[in-house]
């Protein structure tokens, strides 16, 4: 559905329900015939001047136009009307963040690809949903967990259920702040936050307190630290709602205008730190990995690969994933965790950061060909940190067959 402002989203959604109820009426129904054209969802044209006692046709400016906007187009409205499944408004619908589309994910799942556009992530407006439960995994070393607690409180304010909170302490220090009902685990100080995430994912099969549609928020204790210059702070609430939708993944950072959240797969695969650079060795273990590049690491250490020709990338190490998506790759998480046990600070951690989105996001309804084709530039020489990232979207360059 189209992105709507927070102040008007509930009104638009209610008008959508109202319009859908009329569209579903029998084609012989007098009310339907007075509002819509026979056999369709287009407005019936007014004929002649309004005479005394004849109701003025106000659906154009007041109901149908907003309903079409909320549905994401006239065709989407027709699809919505065909869906006989009952719809209810979530208790937290008024709490949704600015720019959040109100969408029943089942409608988008019937489409081959979500409509492509250059706004947002360059993948169109990904459907959002309200998760049944939000769980947290926190990678903790020494930074205060006060900011992490603020994130948890913000999620609670969305009127969603907060489930488990697992804190993994790696540096021999007890957390200074202990969120309510949080469980603290202790792990060796290896692999950074990426090892923590992979370790947790690899052990989820033994948990019976989680459901497939739950989402898990993965946070570093330094969640408020921000240094990615081609990124901006994202909307935490929207990242959670995106992970609860069919994509199953949301990132805490958003790309700047004209920068994509996708990278050219073949270029990103070449990412590696240069041999000539000077690295800090901790406890005598080298930072540089034995792998030639990210692709080599994925293939040799994980027996995995990223989507092609474009792949989503999430920078910063803070993201949300649906449990169903995580459980599809249990074997990968075990291998990933093992790979990151080599050192405290290591190149493989930077490989992992650039791989999480590609390994976790369901891209089956994203037109990756259009994403790749629309790009004017690829960061393949400017900055090794952003190797492969797409820039300069032109939505008119390429059109998929269904467009």
mmCIF file of C-alpha atoms in Angstrom:
data_model
loop_
_atom_site.group_PDB
_atom_site.id
_atom_site.type_symbol
_atom_site.label_atom_id
_atom_site.label_comp_id
_atom_site.label_asym_id
_atom_site.label_seq_id
_atom_site.Cartn_x
_atom_site.Cartn_y
_atom_site.Cartn_z
ATOM 1 C CA UNK A 1 0.000 0.000 0.000
ATOM 2 C CA UNK A 2 1.041 3.581 -0.476
ATOM 3 C CA UNK A 3 2.850 5.411 2.307
ATOM 4 C CA UNK A 4 0.492 7.671 4.242
ATOM 5 C CA UNK A 5 1.051 10.280 6.911
ATOM 6 C CA UNK A 6 0.559 9.227 10.511
ATOM 7 C CA UNK A 7 -2.288 11.707 11.091
ATOM 8 C CA UNK A 8 -4.356 10.467 8.183
ATOM 9 C CA UNK A 9 -3.487 6.776 7.980
ATOM 10 C CA UNK A 10 -6.336 5.554 10.215
ATOM 11 C CA UNK A 11 -8.901 7.659 8.332
ATOM 12 C CA UNK A 12 -7.618 6.367 4.993
ATOM 13 C CA UNK A 13 -7.786 2.780 6.216
ATOM 14 C CA UNK A 14 -11.362 3.195 7.466
ATOM 15 C CA UNK A 15 -12.370 4.742 4.150
ATOM 16 C CA UNK A 16 -10.719 1.792 2.404
ATOM 17 C CA UNK A 17 -12.867 -0.609 4.428
ATOM 18 C CA UNK A 18 -15.940 1.455 3.599
ATOM 19 C CA UNK A 19 -15.186 1.474 -0.120
ATOM 20 C CA UNK A 20 -14.380 -2.239 -0.157
ATOM 21 C CA UNK A 21 -17.731 -2.989 1.464
ATOM 22 C CA UNK A 22 -19.482 -1.223 -1.437
ATOM 23 C CA UNK A 23 -17.294 -2.910 -4.070
ATOM 24 C CA UNK A 24 -18.224 -6.319 -2.619
ATOM 25 C CA UNK A 25 -21.951 -5.658 -2.974
ATOM 26 C CA UNK A 26 -23.918 -7.447 -5.661
ATOM 27 C CA UNK A 27 -23.678 -5.746 -9.040
ATOM 28 C CA UNK A 28 -27.489 -5.396 -8.924
ATOM 29 C CA UNK A 29 -27.410 -3.599 -5.585
ATOM 30 C CA UNK A 30 -28.912 -0.110 -5.896
ATOM 31 C CA UNK A 31 -26.239 1.537 -3.726
ATOM 32 C CA UNK A 32 -23.405 -0.044 -5.702
ATOM 33 C CA UNK A 33 -25.000 0.933 -9.004
ATOM 34 C CA UNK A 34 -25.385 4.535 -7.838
ATOM 35 C CA UNK A 35 -21.703 4.797 -6.885
ATOM 36 C CA UNK A 36 -19.654 2.516 -9.160
ATOM 37 C CA UNK A 37 -19.656 1.558 -12.805
ATOM 38 C CA UNK A 38 -21.225 -1.860 -13.574
ATOM 39 C CA UNK A 39 -18.745 -4.727 -13.165
ATOM 40 C CA UNK A 40 -15.864 -2.535 -11.994
ATOM 41 C CA UNK A 41 -14.509 -0.351 -9.219
ATOM 42 C CA UNK A 42 -14.353 2.918 -11.155
ATOM 43 C CA UNK A 43 -16.687 5.738 -10.095
ATOM 44 C CA UNK A 44 -19.974 6.067 -11.925
ATOM 45 C CA UNK A 45 -20.095 9.324 -13.848
ATOM 46 C CA UNK A 46 -22.623 11.910 -12.710
ATOM 47 C CA UNK A 47 -25.321 12.694 -15.279
ATOM 48 C CA UNK A 48 -26.850 16.153 -15.485
ATOM 49 C CA UNK A 49 -27.339 18.647 -12.692
ATOM 50 C CA UNK A 50 -28.205 17.568 -9.209
ATOM 51 C CA UNK A 51 -31.929 18.002 -8.634
ATOM 52 C CA UNK A 52 -33.726 18.519 -5.355
ATOM 53 C CA UNK A 53 -33.719 15.341 -3.302
ATOM 54 C CA UNK A 54 -30.957 13.673 -5.321
ATOM 55 C CA UNK A 55 -27.880 12.901 -3.145
ATOM 56 C CA UNK A 56 -24.755 14.711 -4.302
ATOM 57 C CA UNK A 57 -22.009 12.312 -5.408
ATOM 58 C CA UNK A 58 -19.130 12.998 -3.009
ATOM 59 C CA UNK A 59 -17.215 9.714 -3.323
ATOM 60 C CA UNK A 60 -14.561 11.138 -5.652
ATOM 61 C CA UNK A 61 -12.998 13.612 -3.208
ATOM 62 C CA UNK A 62 -13.982 12.014 0.071
ATOM 63 C CA UNK A 63 -13.986 8.225 -0.037
ATOM 64 C CA UNK A 64 -12.973 6.479 -3.226
ATOM 65 C CA UNK A 65 -9.879 8.599 -3.864
ATOM 66 C CA UNK A 66 -8.560 7.957 -0.358
ATOM 67 C CA UNK A 67 -9.445 4.267 -0.594
ATOM 68 C CA UNK A 68 -7.512 3.919 -3.854
ATOM 69 C CA UNK A 69 -4.575 5.732 -2.243
ATOM 70 C CA UNK A 70 -4.641 3.472 0.795
ATOM 71 C CA UNK A 71 -4.889 0.332 -1.334
ATOM 72 C CA UNK A 72 -1.999 1.396 -3.560
ATOM 73 C CA UNK A 73 -3.948 1.747 -6.822
ATOM 74 C CA UNK A 74 -7.243 0.940 -8.452
ATOM 75 C CA UNK A 75 -6.141 -2.620 -9.322
ATOM 76 C CA UNK A 76 -5.026 -3.248 -5.740
ATOM 77 C CA UNK A 77 -8.415 -2.024 -4.530
ATOM 78 C CA UNK A 78 -10.105 -4.567 -6.761
ATOM 79 C CA UNK A 79 -7.855 -7.326 -5.384
ATOM 80 C CA UNK A 80 -8.644 -6.211 -1.848
ATOM 81 C CA UNK A 81 -12.354 -6.417 -2.541
ATOM 82 C CA UNK A 82 -11.991 -9.968 -3.859
ATOM 83 C CA UNK A 83 -10.425 -11.134 -0.626
ATOM 84 C CA UNK A 84 -13.319 -12.475 1.466
ATOM 85 C CA UNK A 85 -11.122 -12.943 4.516
ATOM 86 C CA UNK A 86 -12.332 -10.746 7.384
ATOM 87 C CA UNK A 87 -10.128 -7.765 8.224
ATOM 88 C CA UNK A 88 -9.687 -6.093 11.590
ATOM 89 C CA UNK A 89 -7.801 -2.979 12.650
ATOM 90 C CA UNK A 90 -4.825 -3.667 14.891
ATOM 91 C CA UNK A 91 -5.054 -2.025 18.333
ATOM 92 C CA UNK A 92 -1.703 -0.410 17.586
ATOM 93 C CA UNK A 93 -2.661 0.967 14.183
ATOM 94 C CA UNK A 94 -2.752 4.563 15.420
ATOM 95 C CA UNK A 95 0.687 4.053 16.931
ATOM 96 C CA UNK A 96 2.345 3.204 13.636
ATOM 97 C CA UNK A 97 5.271 5.452 12.698
ATOM 98 C CA UNK A 98 5.245 8.234 10.151
ATOM 99 C CA UNK A 99 5.197 6.916 6.611
ATOM 100 C CA UNK A 100 4.019 3.435 7.539
ATOM 101 C CA UNK A 101 1.726 1.811 4.966
ATOM 102 C CA UNK A 102 -1.263 -0.037 6.358
ATOM 103 C CA UNK A 103 -1.320 -3.298 4.483
ATOM 104 C CA UNK A 104 -2.653 -6.773 4.671
ATOM 105 C CA UNK A 105 0.413 -8.730 3.570
ATOM 106 C CA UNK A 106 -1.714 -11.462 1.987
ATOM 107 C CA UNK A 107 -2.622 -9.135 -0.886
ATOM 108 C CA UNK A 108 1.012 -8.481 -1.827
ATOM 109 C CA UNK A 109 1.880 -12.133 -1.501
ATOM 110 C CA UNK A 110 -0.525 -12.860 -4.371
ATOM 111 C CA UNK A 111 1.497 -10.611 -6.677
ATOM 112 C CA UNK A 112 4.514 -11.892 -8.564
ATOM 113 C CA UNK A 113 6.608 -8.836 -7.709
ATOM 114 C CA UNK A 114 5.972 -5.798 -5.578
ATOM 115 C CA UNK A 115 5.717 -2.673 -7.764
ATOM 116 C CA UNK A 116 9.188 -1.231 -8.301
ATOM 117 C CA UNK A 117 10.009 2.370 -7.402
ATOM 118 C CA UNK A 118 13.100 4.425 -6.600
ATOM 119 C CA UNK A 119 11.948 5.617 -3.190
ATOM 120 C CA UNK A 120 12.720 3.911 0.083
ATOM 121 C CA UNK A 121 14.984 0.908 -0.399
ATOM 122 C CA UNK A 122 14.679 0.866 -4.213
ATOM 123 C CA UNK A 123 12.388 -2.138 -3.971
ATOM 124 C CA UNK A 124 9.051 -0.373 -3.874
ATOM 125 C CA UNK A 125 7.080 0.062 -0.692
ATOM 126 C CA UNK A 126 7.638 -3.199 1.167
ATOM 127 C CA UNK A 127 4.490 -4.369 2.996
ATOM 128 C CA UNK A 128 4.511 -3.921 6.759
ATOM 129 C CA UNK A 129 2.752 -5.936 9.425
ATOM 130 C CA UNK A 130 2.334 -6.004 13.201
ATOM 131 C CA UNK A 131 4.336 -8.854 14.786
ATOM 132 C CA UNK A 132 2.669 -11.137 17.342
ATOM 133 C CA UNK A 133 5.743 -10.761 19.550
ATOM 134 C CA UNK A 134 9.045 -8.863 19.518
ATOM 135 C CA UNK A 135 12.095 -10.533 21.075
ATOM 136 C CA UNK A 136 15.526 -8.993 21.674
ATOM 137 C CA UNK A 137 19.118 -10.179 21.430
ATOM 138 C CA UNK A 138 21.759 -7.791 22.774
ATOM 139 C CA UNK A 139 25.495 -8.064 22.127
ATOM 140 C CA UNK A 140 27.074 -6.558 25.237
ATOM 141 C CA UNK A 141 30.686 -5.716 26.015
ATOM 142 C CA UNK A 142 31.222 -2.584 28.130
ATOM 143 C CA UNK A 143 28.915 0.187 26.844
ATOM 144 C CA UNK A 144 25.953 1.128 29.027
ATOM 145 C CA UNK A 145 22.697 -0.583 28.082
ATOM 146 C CA UNK A 146 20.701 2.561 28.798
ATOM 147 C CA UNK A 147 20.185 3.248 25.079
ATOM 148 C CA UNK A 148 19.241 -0.388 24.456
ATOM 149 C CA UNK A 149 16.628 -0.099 27.202
ATOM 150 C CA UNK A 150 15.243 3.013 25.518
ATOM 151 C CA UNK A 151 14.798 1.043 22.290
ATOM 152 C CA UNK A 152 12.930 -1.698 24.170
ATOM 153 C CA UNK A 153 10.688 0.911 25.829
ATOM 154 C CA UNK A 154 9.964 2.470 22.432
ATOM 155 C CA UNK A 155 8.847 -0.920 21.116
ATOM 156 C CA UNK A 156 6.601 -1.464 24.135
ATOM 157 C CA UNK A 157 4.942 1.885 23.332
ATOM 158 C CA UNK A 158 3.833 0.422 19.985
ATOM 159 C CA UNK A 159 1.361 -1.756 21.879
ATOM 160 C CA UNK A 160 3.048 -4.979 20.766
ATOM 161 C CA UNK A 161 4.042 -7.872 23.002
ATOM 162 C CA UNK A 162 7.689 -7.926 24.057
ATOM 163 C CA UNK A 163 8.892 -11.488 24.540
ATOM 164 C CA UNK A 164 12.340 -12.753 25.486
ATOM 165 C CA UNK A 165 15.324 -10.453 26.041
ATOM 166 C CA UNK A 166 18.660 -12.262 25.774
ATOM 167 C CA UNK A 167 21.796 -10.322 26.694
ATOM 168 C CA UNK A 168 25.133 -11.877 25.738
ATOM 169 C CA UNK A 169 28.013 -10.501 27.833
ATOM 170 C CA UNK A 170 31.430 -11.085 26.275
ATOM 171 C CA UNK A 171 33.902 -8.850 28.104
ATOM 172 C CA UNK A 172 33.628 -10.130 31.688
ATOM 173 C CA UNK A 173 31.523 -7.196 32.828
ATOM 174 C CA UNK A 174 27.971 -7.273 34.209
ATOM 175 C CA UNK A 175 25.456 -4.987 32.431
ATOM 176 C CA UNK A 176 24.898 -1.684 34.224
ATOM 177 C CA UNK A 177 21.204 -1.739 33.259
ATOM 178 C CA UNK A 178 19.100 -4.872 33.423
ATOM 179 C CA UNK A 179 15.878 -4.688 31.383
ATOM 180 C CA UNK A 180 12.875 -6.352 33.007
ATOM 181 C CA UNK A 181 12.836 -10.149 32.485
ATOM 182 C CA UNK A 182 16.155 -10.088 30.610
ATOM 183 C CA UNK A 183 18.386 -13.168 30.768
ATOM 184 C CA UNK A 184 22.164 -12.650 30.756
ATOM 185 C CA UNK A 185 24.393 -15.225 29.026
ATOM 186 C CA UNK A 186 28.190 -15.272 28.948
ATOM 187 C CA UNK A 187 30.273 -16.033 25.870
ATOM 188 C CA UNK A 188 34.002 -15.836 25.044
ATOM 189 C CA UNK A 189 35.044 -12.475 23.621
ATOM 190 C CA UNK A 190 35.357 -13.517 19.986
ATOM 191 C CA UNK A 191 33.745 -12.409 16.756
ATOM 192 C CA UNK A 192 32.044 -9.275 18.078
ATOM 193 C CA UNK A 193 28.306 -8.741 17.754
ATOM 194 C CA UNK A 194 28.128 -10.848 14.585
ATOM 195 C CA UNK A 195 29.287 -13.947 16.461
ATOM 196 C CA UNK A 196 26.681 -13.230 19.157
ATOM 197 C CA UNK A 197 23.887 -13.078 16.575
ATOM 198 C CA UNK A 198 24.999 -16.204 14.755
ATOM 199 C CA UNK A 199 25.415 -18.132 18.021
ATOM 200 C CA UNK A 200 21.900 -17.174 19.103
ATOM 201 C CA UNK A 201 20.407 -18.106 15.725
ATOM 202 C CA UNK A 202 22.192 -21.452 15.695
ATOM 203 C CA UNK A 203 20.603 -22.394 19.040
ATOM 204 C CA UNK A 204 17.023 -21.300 18.341
ATOM 205 C CA UNK A 205 15.872 -24.793 17.401
ATOM 206 C CA UNK A 206 15.963 -25.729 21.100
ATOM 207 C CA UNK A 207 13.611 -22.896 22.060
ATOM 208 C CA UNK A 208 9.919 -23.647 22.549
ATOM 209 C CA UNK A 209 8.877 -20.145 23.636
ATOM 210 C CA UNK A 210 9.008 -18.620 20.150
ATOM 211 C CA UNK A 211 6.624 -18.695 17.186
ATOM 212 C CA UNK A 212 7.510 -18.602 13.448
ATOM 213 C CA UNK A 213 5.935 -15.159 12.962
ATOM 214 C CA UNK A 214 7.797 -13.623 15.915
ATOM 215 C CA UNK A 215 10.526 -11.129 15.103
ATOM 216 C CA UNK A 216 13.873 -10.788 16.842
ATOM 217 C CA UNK A 217 15.642 -7.451 17.229
ATOM 218 C CA UNK A 218 19.440 -7.824 17.146
ATOM 219 C CA UNK A 219 21.194 -4.939 18.902
ATOM 220 C CA UNK A 220 24.710 -3.911 19.812
ATOM 221 C CA UNK A 221 25.314 -2.179 23.124
ATOM 222 C CA UNK A 222 26.621 0.693 20.974
ATOM 223 C CA UNK A 223 23.305 0.981 19.121
ATOM 224 C CA UNK A 224 23.414 4.788 19.343
ATOM 225 C CA UNK A 225 26.874 5.058 17.780
ATOM 226 C CA UNK A 226 26.575 6.032 14.140
ATOM 227 C CA UNK A 227 29.365 6.479 11.594
ATOM 228 C CA UNK A 228 28.088 5.256 8.214
ATOM 229 C CA UNK A 229 28.244 8.391 6.052
ATOM 230 C CA UNK A 230 26.062 7.033 3.228
ATOM 231 C CA UNK A 231 23.393 5.995 5.726
ATOM 232 C CA UNK A 232 21.003 7.734 8.083
ATOM 233 C CA UNK A 233 19.284 6.593 11.241
ATOM 234 C CA UNK A 234 16.224 4.594 10.317
ATOM 235 C CA UNK A 235 12.841 4.330 11.978
ATOM 236 C CA UNK A 236 13.126 1.532 14.551
ATOM 237 C CA UNK A 237 9.373 0.941 14.598
ATOM 238 C CA UNK A 238 9.213 0.687 10.822
ATOM 239 C CA UNK A 239 12.135 -1.757 10.740
ATOM 240 C CA UNK A 240 10.208 -4.019 13.132
ATOM 241 C CA UNK A 241 7.000 -3.776 11.092
ATOM 242 C CA UNK A 242 8.941 -4.523 7.901
ATOM 243 C CA UNK A 243 10.476 -7.622 9.493
ATOM 244 C CA UNK A 244 6.972 -8.743 10.487
ATOM 245 C CA UNK A 245 5.869 -8.384 6.854
ATOM 246 C CA UNK A 246 6.591 -10.815 4.016
ATOM 247 C CA UNK A 247 10.169 -9.523 3.524
ATOM 248 C CA UNK A 248 11.003 -10.737 7.039
ATOM 249 C CA UNK A 249 13.874 -8.289 7.599
ATOM 250 C CA UNK A 250 14.321 -4.666 8.659
ATOM 251 C CA UNK A 251 17.463 -2.562 9.120
ATOM 252 C CA UNK A 252 18.058 0.146 11.729
ATOM 253 C CA UNK A 253 19.784 2.327 9.125
ATOM 254 C CA UNK A 254 18.361 3.709 5.876
ATOM 255 C CA UNK A 255 20.353 4.781 2.818
ATOM 256 C CA UNK A 256 20.618 8.481 2.040
ATOM 257 C CA UNK A 257 18.630 9.924 -0.830
ATOM 258 C CA UNK A 258 19.770 8.523 -4.193
ATOM 259 C CA UNK A 259 21.596 5.637 -2.461
ATOM 260 C CA UNK A 260 20.164 2.133 -2.558
ATOM 261 C CA UNK A 261 19.835 -0.453 0.187
ATOM 262 C CA UNK A 262 20.926 -2.941 -2.478
ATOM 263 C CA UNK A 263 24.357 -3.695 -3.875
ATOM 264 C CA UNK A 264 25.516 -5.235 -7.111
ATOM 265 C CA UNK A 265 26.120 -8.813 -5.999
ATOM 266 C CA UNK A 266 29.179 -9.448 -8.144
ATOM 267 C CA UNK A 267 30.844 -6.230 -6.912
ATOM 268 C CA UNK A 268 29.996 -6.776 -3.241
ATOM 269 C CA UNK A 269 31.406 -10.286 -3.535
ATOM 270 C CA UNK A 270 34.831 -8.731 -4.194
ATOM 271 C CA UNK A 271 34.810 -6.792 -0.911
ATOM 272 C CA UNK A 272 37.920 -7.312 1.226
ATOM 273 C CA UNK A 273 40.319 -5.152 3.198
ATOM 274 C CA UNK A 274 43.492 -4.406 1.217
ATOM 275 C CA UNK A 275 46.603 -6.391 2.014
ATOM 276 C CA UNK A 276 48.621 -3.168 2.261
ATOM 277 C CA UNK A 277 46.537 -1.729 5.112
ATOM 278 C CA UNK A 278 47.803 -1.692 8.686
ATOM 279 C CA UNK A 279 45.623 -3.640 11.106
ATOM 280 C CA UNK A 280 45.500 -3.906 14.865
ATOM 281 C CA UNK A 281 46.364 -7.412 16.018
ATOM 282 C CA UNK A 282 44.700 -8.484 19.276
ATOM 283 C CA UNK A 283 46.350 -11.247 21.341
ATOM 284 C CA UNK A 284 48.626 -12.012 18.424
ATOM 285 C CA UNK A 285 45.753 -13.105 16.150
ATOM 286 C CA UNK A 286 45.771 -11.293 12.771
ATOM 287 C CA UNK A 287 42.771 -9.230 11.667
ATOM 288 C CA UNK A 288 43.107 -10.282 8.017
ATOM 289 C CA UNK A 289 41.236 -13.453 7.175
ATOM 290 C CA UNK A 290 42.491 -16.404 5.144
ATOM 291 C CA UNK A 291 39.773 -15.723 2.557
ATOM 292 C CA UNK A 292 40.386 -13.756 -0.632
ATOM 293 C CA UNK A 293 37.136 -11.783 -0.357
ATOM 294 C CA UNK A 294 33.536 -11.887 0.878
ATOM 295 C CA UNK A 295 32.504 -14.345 -1.834
ATOM 296 C CA UNK A 296 35.302 -16.713 -0.889
ATOM 297 C CA UNK A 297 34.266 -16.567 2.773
ATOM 298 C CA UNK A 298 30.607 -17.257 1.969
ATOM 299 C CA UNK A 299 31.453 -20.192 -0.277
ATOM 300 C CA UNK A 300 34.243 -21.829 1.711
ATOM 301 C CA UNK A 301 33.201 -21.134 5.313
ATOM 302 C CA UNK A 302 29.408 -21.063 5.062
ATOM 303 C CA UNK A 303 28.585 -22.970 1.854
ATOM 304 C CA UNK A 304 26.201 -20.098 1.167
ATOM 305 C CA UNK A 305 25.690 -17.314 -1.344
ATOM 306 C CA UNK A 306 23.840 -14.011 -1.682
ATOM 307 C CA UNK A 307 20.965 -13.147 -4.024
ATOM 308 C CA UNK A 308 21.841 -11.987 -7.542
ATOM 309 C CA UNK A 309 22.113 -9.735 -9.540
ATOM 310 C CA UNK A 310 21.463 -7.437 -6.561
ATOM 311 C CA UNK A 311 21.445 -8.137 -2.850
ATOM 312 C CA UNK A 312 20.174 -6.123 0.142
ATOM 313 C CA UNK A 313 22.807 -4.804 2.558
ATOM 314 C CA UNK A 314 22.317 -3.571 6.138
ATOM 315 C CA UNK A 315 25.138 -1.507 7.632
ATOM 316 C CA UNK A 316 25.664 -0.859 11.320
ATOM 317 C CA UNK A 317 25.009 -4.261 12.883
ATOM 318 C CA UNK A 318 21.498 -3.528 14.230
ATOM 319 C CA UNK A 319 18.562 -5.199 12.510
ATOM 320 C CA UNK A 320 15.339 -7.187 12.886
ATOM 321 C CA UNK A 321 14.506 -10.588 11.399
ATOM 322 C CA UNK A 322 11.472 -12.842 11.385
ATOM 323 C CA UNK A 323 12.019 -16.163 13.138
ATOM 324 C CA UNK A 324 10.671 -18.069 10.124
ATOM 325 C CA UNK A 325 13.409 -16.568 7.940
ATOM 326 C CA UNK A 326 16.104 -17.348 10.498
ATOM 327 C CA UNK A 327 15.096 -20.988 10.813
ATOM 328 C CA UNK A 328 15.412 -21.539 7.061
ATOM 329 C CA UNK A 329 19.207 -21.284 7.378
ATOM 330 C CA UNK A 330 20.045 -22.981 10.671
ATOM 331 C CA UNK A 331 23.002 -24.776 9.093
ATOM 332 C CA UNK A 332 24.452 -21.463 7.911
ATOM 333 C CA UNK A 333 24.348 -19.872 11.375
ATOM 334 C CA UNK A 334 26.325 -22.696 12.925
ATOM 335 C CA UNK A 335 29.040 -22.338 10.293
ATOM 336 C CA UNK A 336 28.975 -18.539 10.591
ATOM 337 C CA UNK A 337 29.432 -18.638 14.352
ATOM 338 C CA UNK A 338 32.300 -21.097 13.994
ATOM 339 C CA UNK A 339 33.988 -18.860 11.410
ATOM 340 C CA UNK A 340 33.850 -15.869 13.766
ATOM 341 C CA UNK A 341 35.530 -17.709 16.650
ATOM 342 C CA UNK A 342 38.953 -17.066 15.095
ATOM 343 C CA UNK A 343 39.633 -13.714 16.805
ATOM 344 C CA UNK A 344 38.172 -10.814 18.726
ATOM 345 C CA UNK A 345 38.578 -8.346 15.864
ATOM 346 C CA UNK A 346 38.566 -9.934 12.440
ATOM 347 C CA UNK A 347 37.837 -9.308 8.784
ATOM 348 C CA UNK A 348 35.154 -12.012 8.740
ATOM 349 C CA UNK A 349 32.998 -9.799 10.971
ATOM 350 C CA UNK A 350 32.876 -7.187 8.206
ATOM 351 C CA UNK A 351 31.940 -9.911 5.735
ATOM 352 C CA UNK A 352 29.094 -10.917 8.041
ATOM 353 C CA UNK A 353 27.827 -7.340 8.438
ATOM 354 C CA UNK A 354 27.414 -7.080 4.658
ATOM 355 C CA UNK A 355 25.753 -10.498 4.394
ATOM 356 C CA UNK A 356 23.010 -10.462 7.061
ATOM 357 C CA UNK A 357 20.342 -8.836 4.898
ATOM 358 C CA UNK A 358 21.041 -11.057 1.896
ATOM 359 C CA UNK A 359 20.925 -14.187 4.038
ATOM 360 C CA UNK A 360 17.783 -13.215 5.973
ATOM 361 C CA UNK A 361 15.509 -11.139 3.736
ATOM 362 C CA UNK A 362 12.892 -12.886 1.602
ATOM 363 C CA UNK A 363 13.552 -11.305 -1.802
ATOM 364 C CA UNK A 364 11.224 -13.609 -3.764
ATOM 365 C CA UNK A 365 8.813 -10.760 -4.531
ATOM 366 C CA UNK A 366 11.446 -8.072 -5.155
ATOM 367 C CA UNK A 367 12.367 -7.496 -8.791
ATOM 368 C CA UNK A 368 16.146 -7.623 -8.401
ATOM 369 C CA UNK A 369 16.583 -7.210 -12.140
ATOM 370 C CA UNK A 370 14.824 -3.854 -12.025
ATOM 371 C CA UNK A 371 16.798 -2.816 -8.949
ATOM 372 C CA UNK A 372 20.056 -3.520 -10.743
ATOM 373 C CA UNK A 373 18.989 -2.091 -14.084
ATOM 374 C CA UNK A 374 17.751 1.210 -12.622
ATOM 375 C CA UNK A 375 21.113 2.101 -11.067
ATOM 376 C CA UNK A 376 23.238 4.765 -12.747
ATOM 377 C CA UNK A 377 26.372 4.055 -10.706
ATOM 378 C CA UNK A 378 27.953 1.305 -8.622
ATOM 379 C CA UNK A 379 30.335 2.005 -5.742
ATOM 380 C CA UNK A 380 33.051 -0.297 -7.019
ATOM 381 C CA UNK A 381 36.074 2.027 -6.789
ATOM 382 C CA UNK A 382 35.116 5.075 -4.696
ATOM 383 C CA UNK A 383 35.098 3.586 -1.210
ATOM 384 C CA UNK A 384 35.897 -0.027 -0.291
ATOM 385 C CA UNK A 385 33.529 0.189 2.704
ATOM 386 C CA UNK A 386 30.560 0.568 0.348
ATOM 387 C CA UNK A 387 31.824 -1.683 -2.409
ATOM 388 C CA UNK A 388 28.963 -2.594 -4.749
ATOM 389 C CA UNK A 389 26.295 -0.214 -3.376
ATOM 390 C CA UNK A 390 23.994 1.172 -6.089
ATOM 391 C CA UNK A 391 23.512 4.891 -6.663
ATOM 392 C CA UNK A 392 21.353 7.143 -8.834
ATOM 393 C CA UNK A 393 18.048 5.343 -9.410
ATOM 394 C CA UNK A 394 16.189 5.904 -12.695
ATOM 395 C CA UNK A 395 12.859 4.061 -12.523
ATOM 396 C CA UNK A 396 12.208 4.752 -16.209
ATOM 397 C CA UNK A 397 15.254 2.838 -17.444
ATOM 398 C CA UNK A 398 13.844 -0.645 -16.996
ATOM 399 C CA UNK A 399 10.437 -2.183 -16.688
ATOM 400 C CA UNK A 400 9.636 -5.751 -15.731
ATOM 401 C CA UNK A 401 7.105 -7.652 -17.911
ATOM 402 C CA UNK A 402 4.346 -7.245 -15.314
ATOM 403 C CA UNK A 403 4.903 -3.472 -15.254
#
